Coordinates of C-alpha atoms in Angstrom, one line a residue:
X102 CA 117.3 72.6 -46.0
X103 CA 114.0 71.1 -47.3
X104 CA 115.2 67.6 -46.3
X105 CA 115.9 68.9 -42.8
X106 CA 112.6 70.5 -42.4
X107 CA 110.8 67.3 -43.7
X108 CA 112.7 65.1 -41.3
X109 CA 111.6 67.3 -38.4
X110 CA 107.9 67.3 -39.4
X111 CA 105.6 65.6 -36.8
X112 CA 102.7 63.4 -37.8
X113 CA 99.7 62.7 -35.6
X114 CA 98.8 59.1 -35.5
X115 CA 97.0 56.9 -33.0
X116 CA 98.6 53.7 -34.2
X117 CA 101.6 54.0 -32.0
X118 CA 99.6 54.2 -28.7
X119 CA 98.2 51.3 -26.8
X120 CA 95.1 51.8 -24.7
X121 CA 94.1 49.8 -21.6
X122 CA 90.5 49.5 -20.7
X123 CA 89.6 50.5 -17.1
X124 CA 86.5 49.5 -15.3
X125 CA 84.7 52.6 -14.0
X126 CA 83.2 50.8 -11.1
X127 CA 86.5 49.1 -10.1
X128 CA 87.0 48.5 -6.4
X129 CA 90.5 49.9 -6.6
X130 CA 89.1 53.5 -6.9
X131 CA 88.6 53.9 -3.2
X132 CA 92.1 52.6 -2.5
X133 CA 93.6 55.0 -5.1
X134 CA 91.7 57.9 -3.6
X135 CA 93.0 57.1 -0.1
X136 CA 96.5 56.8 -1.5
X137 CA 96.2 60.2 -3.1
X138 CA 95.0 61.8 0.1
X139 CA 97.9 60.3 2.0
X140 CA 100.3 61.5 -0.6
X141 CA 98.9 65.0 -0.4
X142 CA 99.2 65.0 3.4
X143 CA 102.8 63.9 3.2
X144 CA 103.5 66.6 0.6
X145 CA 102.0 69.3 2.8
X146 CA 104.0 68.0 5.8
X147 CA 107.2 68.0 3.8
X148 CA 106.5 71.5 2.6
X149 CA 105.9 72.7 6.1
X150 CA 109.1 71.0 7.3
X151 CA 111.2 72.7 4.6
X152 CA 109.7 76.1 5.6
X153 CA 110.6 75.5 9.3
X154 CA 114.2 74.5 8.5
X155 CA 114.7 77.7 6.5
X156 CA 115.3 76.2 3.1
X157 CA 115.0 78.6 0.2
X158 CA 111.6 78.5 -1.4
X159 CA 110.1 80.2 -4.5
X160 CA 108.0 83.1 -3.3
X161 CA 104.3 82.4 -3.7
X162 CA 102.4 84.4 -6.3
X163 CA 99.3 86.0 -5.0
X164 CA 96.1 85.4 -7.0
X165 CA 95.5 88.0 -9.7
X166 CA 99.1 89.2 -9.6
X167 CA 100.9 89.5 -12.9
X168 CA 104.5 88.3 -12.8
X169 CA 106.8 89.4 -15.6
X170 CA 109.3 86.7 -16.6
X171 CA 112.3 87.5 -18.8
X172 CA 112.3 86.0 -22.3
X173 CA 114.3 82.9 -23.2
X174 CA 117.1 83.2 -25.7
X175 CA 115.4 81.5 -28.7
X176 CA 112.2 83.6 -28.3
X177 CA 114.3 86.7 -28.0
X178 CA 116.1 85.8 -31.3
X179 CA 112.8 84.9 -33.1
X180 CA 111.3 88.2 -32.0
X181 CA 114.3 90.0 -33.2
X182 CA 114.4 88.3 -36.6
X183 CA 110.7 88.9 -37.2
X184 CA 110.9 92.4 -36.1
X185 CA 113.7 93.1 -38.5
X186 CA 112.0 91.1 -41.4
X187 CA 114.6 88.3 -41.5
X188 CA 112.2 85.5 -42.1
X189 CA 114.6 83.2 -44.0
X190 CA 117.2 83.7 -41.4
X191 CA 114.6 82.9 -38.8
X192 CA 113.7 79.6 -40.6
X193 CA 117.4 78.6 -40.8
X194 CA 117.8 79.4 -37.1
X195 CA 114.8 77.3 -36.1
X196 CA 115.9 74.3 -38.2
X197 CA 119.4 74.4 -36.7
X198 CA 118.2 75.1 -33.2
X199 CA 115.7 72.2 -33.0
X200 CA 118.3 69.9 -34.6
X201 CA 120.8 70.7 -31.9
X202 CA 118.2 70.4 -29.3
X203 CA 117.0 67.1 -30.5
X204 CA 120.5 65.6 -30.6
X205 CA 121.2 66.9 -27.1
X206 CA 124.0 69.2 -28.1
X207 CA 122.3 72.3 -26.9
X208 CA 122.5 73.4 -23.3
X209 CA 119.4 74.3 -21.3
X210 CA 117.9 77.5 -22.4
X211 CA 118.7 80.6 -20.4
X212 CA 116.9 83.8 -20.2
X213 CA 117.9 87.1 -21.7
X214 CA 118.2 90.0 -19.3
X215 CA 115.7 92.7 -19.9
X216 CA 118.1 95.4 -21.0
X217 CA 115.4 98.1 -21.0
X218 CA 114.2 97.3 -17.5
X219 CA 117.8 97.2 -16.3
X220 CA 118.4 100.5 -18.1
X221 CA 115.3 102.0 -16.4
X222 CA 116.5 100.8 -13.0
X223 CA 119.9 102.2 -13.7
X224 CA 118.3 105.5 -14.7
X225 CA 116.3 105.6 -11.5
X226 CA 119.3 104.9 -9.5
X227 CA 121.3 107.5 -11.4
X228 CA 118.5 110.0 -10.8
X229 CA 118.4 109.1 -7.1
X230 CA 122.1 109.5 -6.8
X231 CA 121.9 112.9 -8.6
X232 CA 119.3 114.1 -6.1
X233 CA 121.4 112.9 -3.2
X234 CA 124.4 114.7 -4.7
X235 CA 122.4 117.9 -5.1
X236 CA 121.2 117.6 -1.5
X237 CA 124.7 117.0 -0.3
X238 CA 125.9 120.0 -2.2
X239 CA 123.1 122.1 -0.7
X240 CA 124.0 120.9 2.8
X241 CA 127.7 121.4 2.2
X242 CA 126.9 125.0 1.0
X243 CA 124.8 125.7 4.1
X244 CA 127.5 124.1 6.4
X245 CA 130.1 126.3 4.7
X246 CA 128.0 129.4 5.3
X247 CA 127.5 128.4 9.0
X248 CA 131.1 127.6 9.4
X249 CA 132.0 131.1 8.0
X250 CA 129.5 132.6 10.4
X251 CA 131.0 130.7 13.4
X252 CA 134.5 131.6 12.3
X253 CA 133.6 135.3 12.2
X254 CA 131.9 135.0 15.7
X255 CA 134.9 133.2 17.0
X256 CA 137.2 136.0 15.8
X257 CA 134.8 138.6 17.2
X258 CA 134.7 136.9 20.7
X259 CA 138.4 136.3 20.6
X260 CA 139.0 140.0 20.0
X261 CA 136.4 140.9 22.7
X262 CA 138.1 138.6 25.1
X263 CA 141.4 140.1 24.5
X264 CA 139.9 143.6 25.1
X265 CA 138.2 142.5 28.3
X266 CA 141.4 140.9 29.5
X267 CA 143.3 144.1 28.8
X268 CA 140.7 146.1 30.7
X269 CA 140.8 143.6 33.6
X270 CA 144.5 143.9 33.9
X271 CA 144.2 147.7 33.8
X272 CA 141.6 147.6 36.6
X273 CA 143.7 145.2 38.6
X274 CA 146.6 147.6 38.3
X275 CA 144.5 150.5 39.3
X276 CA 143.0 148.6 42.2
X277 CA 146.4 147.6 43.4
X278 CA 147.6 151.2 43.2
X279 CA 144.5 152.4 45.1
X280 CA 145.0 149.8 47.8
X281 CA 148.6 150.9 48.3
X282 CA 147.4 154.5 48.3
X283 CA 144.7 153.9 51.0
X284 CA 146.9 151.7 53.0
X285 CA 148.9 154.8 53.9
X286 CA 145.8 156.3 55.4
X287 CA 144.7 153.3 57.5
X288 CA 147.0 154.0 60.5
X289 CA 145.7 157.6 60.6
X290 CA 142.1 156.5 60.4
X291 CA 142.6 154.0 63.2
X292 CA 144.3 156.6 65.4
X293 CA 141.5 159.1 64.8
X294 CA 138.9 156.4 65.5
X295 CA 140.6 155.5 68.8
X296 CA 140.7 159.2 69.7
X297 CA 137.1 159.6 68.9
X298 CA 136.1 156.6 71.0
X299 CA 138.2 157.8 73.9
X300 CA 136.6 161.2 73.7
X301 CA 133.1 159.7 73.6
X302 CA 133.9 157.5 76.6
X303 CA 135.3 160.5 78.5
X304 CA 132.2 162.5 77.6
X305 CA 129.8 159.7 78.8
X306 CA 131.9 159.2 82.0
X307 CA 131.7 162.9 82.6
X308 CA 127.9 162.8 82.1
X309 CA 127.5 159.8 84.4
X310 CA 129.7 161.5 87.1
X311 CA 127.7 164.6 86.8
X312 CA 124.5 162.7 87.3
X313 CA 125.9 160.8 90.2
X314 CA 127.0 164.1 91.9
X315 CA 123.6 165.6 91.3
X316 CA 121.9 162.6 92.7
X317 CA 124.1 162.7 95.8
X318 CA 123.5 166.4 96.1
X319 CA 119.7 165.9 96.0
X320 CA 120.0 163.1 98.6
X321 CA 122.1 165.3 100.9
X322 CA 119.6 168.2 100.5
X323 CA 116.6 165.9 101.2
X324 CA 118.3 164.3 104.2
X325 CA 119.2 167.8 105.6
X326 CA 115.6 169.0 105.2
X327 CA 114.2 166.3 107.5
X328 CA 115.0 166.8 111.2
X329 CA 114.4 163.3 112.6
X330 CA 113.5 160.6 110.1
X331 CA 112.0 157.4 111.3
X332 CA 113.4 154.0 110.8
X333 CA 111.0 153.3 107.9
X334 CA 112.0 156.6 106.3
X335 CA 115.7 155.7 106.7
X336 CA 115.1 152.4 104.9
X337 CA 113.1 154.1 102.1
X338 CA 115.9 156.7 101.8
X339 CA 118.5 154.0 101.5
X340 CA 116.4 152.2 98.9
X341 CA 116.0 155.4 96.9
X342 CA 119.7 156.0 97.0
X343 CA 120.3 152.5 95.6
X344 CA 117.7 153.2 92.9
X345 CA 118.9 156.6 91.7
X346 CA 122.6 156.5 92.4
X347 CA 123.2 152.9 91.6
X348 CA 126.6 153.5 90.2
X349 CA 128.1 152.9 93.6
X350 CA 125.8 149.9 94.1
X351 CA 126.8 148.2 90.8
X352 CA 130.4 149.3 90.7
X353 CA 131.6 147.4 93.8
X354 CA 129.6 144.2 93.0
X355 CA 132.0 141.3 92.3
X356 CA 131.8 137.5 92.6
X357 CA 133.9 137.6 95.8
X358 CA 132.1 140.5 97.5
X359 CA 130.4 139.7 100.8
X360 CA 129.4 143.1 102.2
X361 CA 128.6 146.7 101.1
X362 CA 129.1 149.8 103.1
X363 CA 126.8 152.2 101.2
X364 CA 123.0 152.0 101.7
X365 CA 123.0 148.8 103.9
X366 CA 119.5 147.6 104.5
X367 CA 118.7 146.7 108.1
X368 CA 116.6 143.9 109.5
X369 CA 115.6 140.9 107.4
X370 CA 118.2 141.4 104.7
X371 CA 121.1 140.8 107.1
X372 CA 119.3 137.7 108.5
X373 CA 118.7 136.3 105.0
X374 CA 122.2 136.8 103.6
X375 CA 124.3 136.5 106.7
X376 CA 126.0 139.9 105.9
X377 CA 125.4 143.5 106.5
X378 CA 124.4 144.4 103.0
X379 CA 121.8 142.8 100.7
X380 CA 119.7 143.9 97.7
X381 CA 117.0 141.4 98.7
X382 CA 115.6 144.0 101.0
X383 CA 114.4 146.0 98.0
X384 CA 112.0 143.2 97.1
X385 CA 110.6 143.0 100.7
X386 CA 110.2 146.8 100.9
X387 CA 106.6 148.2 101.1
X388 CA 104.9 148.4 97.7
X389 CA 105.6 151.6 95.8
X390 CA 102.8 153.6 94.1
X391 CA 103.1 153.8 90.3
X392 CA 104.0 157.4 89.6
X393 CA 102.4 157.2 86.1
X394 CA 99.0 156.2 87.5
X395 CA 97.5 159.7 87.2
X396 CA 99.4 160.8 84.1
X397 CA 98.2 160.6 80.5
X398 CA 100.6 160.4 77.5
X399 CA 99.8 161.1 73.9
X400 CA 99.4 158.1 71.6
X401 CA 102.4 157.6 69.3
X402 CA 101.2 158.2 65.6
X403 CA 102.5 154.9 64.3
X404 CA 100.8 155.5 61.0
X405 CA 103.1 158.4 60.4
X406 CA 106.3 156.4 61.1
X407 CA 108.7 155.6 58.3
X408 CA 112.2 154.2 58.0
X409 CA 114.7 157.0 58.8
X410 CA 118.1 155.4 59.3
X411 CA 119.6 151.9 59.1
X412 CA 122.7 151.0 61.3
X413 CA 124.8 148.0 60.6
X414 CA 126.9 147.6 63.8
X415 CA 127.2 143.9 64.2
X416 CA 128.7 141.0 62.3
X417 CA 125.8 138.7 63.0
X418 CA 122.1 138.9 63.9
X419 CA 121.0 141.6 66.4
X420 CA 118.9 139.6 68.9
X421 CA 117.8 142.2 71.4
X422 CA 118.2 145.8 72.6
X423 CA 117.5 148.1 75.5
X424 CA 117.1 151.9 76.0
X425 CA 118.7 153.9 78.7
X426 CA 116.1 155.1 81.2
X427 CA 117.0 158.8 81.0
X428 CA 119.3 159.3 78.0
X429 CA 119.0 158.7 74.3
X430 CA 121.3 155.7 74.4
X431 CA 120.7 152.3 73.0
X432 CA 122.4 149.0 73.7
X433 CA 122.2 146.1 71.2
X434 CA 122.9 142.4 71.8
X435 CA 124.2 140.3 69.0
X436 CA 125.0 136.7 68.0
X437 CA 128.6 137.9 67.5
X438 CA 129.1 137.5 71.3
X439 CA 129.2 141.3 71.9
X440 CA 126.9 144.1 73.0
X441 CA 127.4 147.7 71.8
X442 CA 126.2 151.0 73.1
X443 CA 125.0 153.7 70.6
X444 CA 124.0 157.3 70.9
X445 CA 120.6 157.9 69.3
X446 CA 119.3 159.1 66.9
X447 CA 122.7 159.7 65.3
X448 CA 123.9 156.1 65.8
X449 CA 127.4 157.0 67.1
X450 CA 129.2 154.1 68.8
X451 CA 130.0 154.8 72.5
X452 CA 131.4 151.5 73.7
X453 CA 131.5 147.8 73.0
X454 CA 131.3 144.9 75.5
X455 CA 133.3 141.8 74.9
X456 CA 133.6 138.9 77.2
X457 CA 130.8 136.4 76.6
X458 CA 131.9 133.1 75.0
X459 CA 128.6 132.7 73.0
X460 CA 125.8 134.8 71.5
X461 CA 124.2 137.5 73.7
X462 CA 120.4 137.4 73.8
X463 CA 119.4 139.6 76.7
X464 CA 120.4 143.1 77.8
X465 CA 118.9 145.6 80.3
X466 CA 120.0 148.9 81.8
X467 CA 120.1 149.6 85.6
X468 CA 117.2 151.9 86.5
X469 CA 119.8 154.6 87.2
X470 CA 121.6 153.9 84.0
X471 CA 125.0 153.3 85.7
X472 CA 125.4 149.7 84.7
X473 CA 124.2 147.0 82.3
X474 CA 123.2 143.3 82.7
X475 CA 123.7 140.9 79.8
X476 CA 122.7 137.2 79.4
X477 CA 124.4 134.9 76.9
X478 CA 124.3 131.4 75.4
X479 CA 127.4 130.6 77.5
X480 CA 124.9 130.3 80.5
X481 CA 126.3 133.3 82.3
X482 CA 124.9 136.7 83.4
X483 CA 127.4 139.5 83.5
X484 CA 127.1 143.0 85.1
X485 CA 129.0 145.7 83.4
X486 CA 129.9 148.9 85.2
X487 CA 130.2 152.0 83.0
X488 CA 132.3 154.0 85.4
X489 CA 134.9 151.2 85.7
X490 CA 134.4 150.2 82.0
X491 CA 134.6 146.5 82.8
X492 CA 132.6 143.5 83.9
X493 CA 132.2 143.6 87.7
X494 CA 130.2 140.4 88.3
X495 CA 129.6 137.1 86.5
X496 CA 126.9 134.7 87.6
X497 CA 127.0 131.1 86.3
X498 CA 124.4 129.2 88.2
X499 CA 122.3 128.6 85.1
X500 CA 122.9 125.2 83.4
X501 CA 121.9 126.2 79.9
X502 CA 121.7 129.3 77.7
X503 CA 120.1 132.5 79.0
X504 CA 117.4 134.2 76.8
X505 CA 116.4 137.3 78.9
X506 CA 117.6 139.5 81.8
X507 CA 115.6 142.3 83.5
X508 CA 116.5 144.7 86.4
X509 CA 114.0 145.2 89.2
X510 CA 112.9 148.9 89.3
X511 CA 115.0 149.5 92.4
X512 CA 118.1 148.1 90.7
X513 CA 119.4 145.6 93.3
X514 CA 117.9 142.5 91.8
X515 CA 118.2 141.0 88.3
X516 CA 115.9 138.3 86.9
X517 CA 117.1 136.0 84.2
X518 CA 115.2 133.4 82.1
X519 CA 117.0 130.4 80.8
X520 CA 116.8 127.3 78.6
X521 CA 117.1 125.2 81.8
X522 CA 113.3 125.9 82.6
X523 CA 114.1 128.2 85.5
X524 CA 114.1 131.9 86.4
X525 CA 116.9 133.0 88.7
X526 CA 116.9 136.1 90.9
X527 CA 120.3 137.6 91.4
X528 CA 121.2 139.8 94.5
X529 CA 123.7 142.3 93.1
X530 CA 125.0 143.7 96.4
X531 CA 125.6 140.2 97.7
X532 CA 126.7 138.9 94.3
X533 CA 124.8 135.6 94.6
X534 CA 121.6 133.9 93.4
X535 CA 118.9 134.4 95.9
X536 CA 116.2 132.3 94.4
X537 CA 115.3 130.0 91.5
X538 CA 111.7 130.0 90.3
X539 CA 110.8 126.5 89.1
X540 CA 107.5 125.6 87.5
X541 CA 107.8 125.8 83.8
X542 CA 108.4 122.5 81.9
X543 CA 110.3 124.1 79.0
X544 CA 112.6 127.0 78.2
X545 CA 111.8 130.4 79.7
X546 CA 112.2 132.7 76.8
X547 CA 111.4 136.1 78.3
X548 CA 110.9 137.8 81.7
X549 CA 109.3 141.2 82.6
X550 CA 108.8 142.9 86.0
X551 CA 105.4 144.4 86.7
X552 CA 106.2 148.1 87.0
X553 CA 107.1 149.3 90.5
X554 CA 106.3 145.9 92.1
X555 CA 107.9 142.6 93.1
X556 CA 105.8 140.6 90.7
X557 CA 107.4 139.0 87.6
X558 CA 105.9 137.7 84.3
X559 CA 107.6 134.9 82.3
X560 CA 106.9 133.5 78.8
X561 CA 107.8 129.9 78.2
X562 CA 108.0 127.3 75.5
X563 CA 105.5 125.2 77.4
X564 CA 102.8 127.6 75.8
X565 CA 102.1 129.4 79.1
X566 CA 102.6 132.8 80.6
X567 CA 103.1 132.9 84.4
X568 CA 103.0 135.6 87.1
X569 CA 105.4 135.1 90.1
X570 CA 105.7 136.7 93.5
X571 CA 109.5 137.2 93.7
X572 CA 109.4 137.6 97.5
X573 CA 107.9 134.2 98.1
X574 CA 109.1 132.5 95.0
X575 CA 105.6 131.3 94.1
X576 CA 103.6 131.3 90.9
X577 CA 100.4 133.4 91.6
X578 CA 98.8 133.2 88.2
X579 CA 99.2 131.2 84.9
X580 CA 97.6 132.3 81.6
X581 CA 96.6 129.6 79.1
X582 CA 95.6 130.0 75.5
X583 CA 98.7 129.9 73.4
X584 CA 99.1 126.9 71.1
X585 CA 102.8 127.2 70.5
X586 CA 106.0 128.4 72.3
X587 CA 105.7 131.9 73.9
X588 CA 108.5 134.1 72.7
X589 CA 107.9 137.4 74.5
X590 CA 106.1 139.1 77.3
X591 CA 105.7 142.8 78.2
X592 CA 103.7 145.1 80.5
X593 CA 102.3 148.5 79.7
X594 CA 103.6 151.4 81.7
X595 CA 100.7 151.2 84.2
X596 CA 101.0 147.4 84.6
X597 CA 97.3 146.9 83.8
X598 CA 97.8 145.1 80.5
X599 CA 100.2 142.2 79.7
X600 CA 101.0 141.3 76.1
X601 CA 102.5 137.9 75.1
X602 CA 103.6 136.6 71.6
X603 CA 104.1 133.1 70.3
X604 CA 105.7 131.1 67.5
X605 CA 102.3 130.8 65.7
X606 CA 102.3 134.5 65.0
X607 CA 99.6 135.1 67.7
X608 CA 99.8 138.0 70.2
X609 CA 97.4 138.0 73.2
X610 CA 96.5 140.8 75.5
X611 CA 95.7 140.0 79.2
X612 CA 94.0 142.1 81.9
X613 CA 96.3 141.7 84.9
X614 CA 93.6 143.0 87.3
X615 CA 90.8 140.7 86.1
X616 CA 93.3 137.9 85.1
X617 CA 91.4 137.5 81.9
X618 CA 92.1 137.7 78.2
X619 CA 91.3 141.0 76.5
X620 CA 91.8 140.0 72.8
X621 CA 93.8 137.8 70.5
X622 CA 95.8 139.2 67.6
X623 CA 96.8 137.1 64.6
X624 CA 99.9 138.7 63.0
X625 CA 100.2 136.1 60.2
X626 CA 101.7 132.7 59.6
X627 CA 105.2 133.8 60.7
X628 CA 106.4 133.6 64.4
X629 CA 105.9 136.8 66.5
X630 CA 109.0 137.7 68.5
X631 CA 109.3 140.6 71.0
X632 CA 106.5 143.2 71.5
X633 CA 106.5 146.7 73.0
X634 CA 103.8 149.1 74.2
X635 CA 104.1 152.8 73.5
X636 CA 104.1 155.2 76.5
X637 CA 100.4 155.7 76.4
X638 CA 99.7 152.0 76.4
X639 CA 97.3 152.3 73.5
X640 CA 99.6 150.9 70.8
X641 CA 101.3 147.5 70.7
X642 CA 104.1 147.0 68.2
X643 CA 105.0 143.4 67.3
X644 CA 108.3 142.2 65.7
X645 CA 107.5 139.4 63.2
X646 CA 109.7 136.9 61.4
X647 CA 108.5 138.0 58.0
X648 CA 110.7 141.2 58.3
X649 CA 107.8 143.5 59.3
X650 CA 106.8 145.5 62.3
X651 CA 103.0 145.4 62.9
X652 CA 101.3 147.9 65.1
X653 CA 97.9 147.2 66.7
X654 CA 95.4 149.0 68.9
X655 CA 95.8 147.7 72.4
X656 CA 92.1 148.1 73.1
X657 CA 90.5 146.0 70.3
X658 CA 93.5 144.5 68.4
X659 CA 92.9 146.3 65.1
X660 CA 95.9 146.5 62.8
X661 CA 97.0 150.1 62.4
X662 CA 100.1 149.9 60.2
X663 CA 102.7 147.5 58.8
X664 CA 106.3 148.8 58.6
X665 CA 108.5 146.9 56.2
X666 CA 112.2 147.6 55.9
X667 CA 114.2 144.7 57.4
X668 CA 115.6 142.2 55.0
X669 CA 115.2 139.3 57.5
X670 CA 113.3 138.5 60.6
X671 CA 112.7 141.3 63.1
X672 CA 113.7 140.2 66.6
X673 CA 112.8 143.1 68.8
X674 CA 111.1 146.5 68.8
X675 CA 111.2 149.5 71.3
X676 CA 109.4 152.9 71.6
X677 CA 111.3 155.9 72.7
X678 CA 110.0 157.0 76.1
X679 CA 109.4 160.5 74.7
X680 CA 107.4 159.1 71.8
X681 CA 109.6 160.7 69.2
X682 CA 110.8 157.5 67.4
X683 CA 110.8 153.7 67.4
X684 CA 113.7 151.3 67.2
X685 CA 113.9 147.7 65.8
X686 CA 116.6 145.1 65.3
X687 CA 116.7 141.9 63.3
X688 CA 118.5 139.0 61.8
X689 CA 119.8 141.1 58.9
X690 CA 122.6 142.3 61.3
X691 CA 121.0 145.8 61.5
X692 CA 119.0 148.0 63.8
X693 CA 116.8 150.7 62.4
X694 CA 115.3 154.0 63.4
X695 CA 111.7 154.8 62.5
X696 CA 110.5 158.4 62.8

C-alpha cells in the first residue's frame, strides 16, 4: 500500500518544461489580435446559427444565481467515509480509484442522484396528490348530496305529475259529461231564441204599423181641415207625407222601379227624371225653418257619466252606429259584414241585416224610422225596409269602398261618401244616382247634412272639409286647417257649428255663419275618429283611438271629462236625443252604454 502511494506521489519540477522567449514588441501581436477577433465573431455567428436551427443548448445561468449540481460518485463516497470515520478505508479507496483512473480502466465519472432532494420532491408530490384526493372526496360528497336532492325532487315531481294527470283525466271526463248534458238543451235554447226573435220582430212591426196608421190619420185629418189648399201647399203636404210616413216611400223602392204612385211631386221632378215620381223634388223644395231654433235644451252632465253596460254583439270591430229618430233603438255596423238592431238601454237584439260582401262602415235611419241605409266595403249602398224585412234597393255606382251614408231630413235622398273621392246623391223613389259631387282629391270619409237644408258637409283625406249645395252640385265653401286626413264631420242641432276631426288627434270647431274657425282642440297623439254634439250643442264628445271618449266644451274647447272603458280604439260616439245616456262603439267588438 505504501509503495502504491509512493508511486502516485507527484513532484514539482521545472526541469521537464521548455520555455520559449517571445518578444513583447513583436509585429505578430496585431495579426494575432485580429485573428482572435475573427475567431470570436465566427463563434458568435455559429452560436446564433445553432440557436435558430433549434439545437439543444445548455440553459444560461443568470449572474448571481446559485446552481446546485449533484455530487460525483467519488466525492459522495469520500464524504460518506469521512462522515462515518472510515479514514483507512477512504485511503484504500483513493489509492485504488486513482490507479484505475490512471490506467484508463475506470469509466467517466457519473453523478449520484440527490436522494434527499428526490425524496422531498416525492413528498411534495404525495402531499399534492393527497390534497387533490381530499378535494375530490369533498366534491364527490357534495355531488352525492346534490344527486340525492335531485332524486328526491324528481320523485316529488313525478308523483305531482301523476296526480295532475289524474285530475286532468277526471276534469276531461267531467267536461265531456257536461257537454253531453248541455247538448241536450241546445235545440231547446235555439227554439226559444227563434221564438223570442220572432216575437220581437212582430212587436216592432206592430209598432211601426201603428206609427204608420197614426201618421196617415194625422195626414187625413190635416187634409180634411183645409178646404182648398194651393198648389204649393199640396206640394208641401206631399213632402211632409214622404218625411213622416216614409214606410211606403222606402218599401216600394227597388233597382227596377221607375215610378211611384204615392206622394208624386209635380213640376221639375218629372222633367228631371222622366217619370211621374222623384225624390229629387225634396231637395228643390223651399227651405224649411229649423224647428229647434227657438228651443233650448239642458246641457248633458258628461262629468256624471260612467260606464253602465257593455254589449258584445259582433264578431269583429264595430265601426259605426245610428239611433232611431223617435224610438230607443240603436243600429250598429261591423266589420263582420252585418248590421244589427238593438233595443236600448236593455241591449235586446231586434234584427240582423246580412247581405253585404264586405265590412259595413256606414248606417243611418230614415227620418221616419221606417227603413235603414247602409254602406259597405263592397262599394254598395243598400236600403233595408223594416216592414218587408229585406233589402229593397242596392246601389252600386261607387267604384270603391263606402265610408258613410246619410239620409236627407225629408227622407227621399241619401248621400254616400266613398274611397273613390266622390259623394253620390241617391234618389230613393227613382232608385238611381242623381248626382256625383266631385272635388276632393282623396277619400271622402264622412258626410253630414246641414239640419233642415239641402247643404252637405264632407270630410276628406285631402285634409279639407267642404260644404256643398246638393241642388246645384257645387262646392260653396272649403275649410282649411287640418294637417292630416279628416275622419269625421258633424253639425250641432241648430246647424250653426260644424265639428271636424282628423288623424292627428285634432278636432276643429267652425262657425258656419261666419265661415271661420272657432277653436282647435288637441285630443292627444292618437287619431280622433267620429264626434257628436249633445242636444244643447254645448258639449262635443270625441271618439279617440286610445280607447277613450273625451268630452269638450263647444264654446272654448276646454276638456270636461275623459271616459275610459274600451279595450281598443273607439270608433264612434252618440248622445241620446233625450240626454239620458251616451253610446259608444269600438274596435274591441263591443258597444257601450254610459249613464
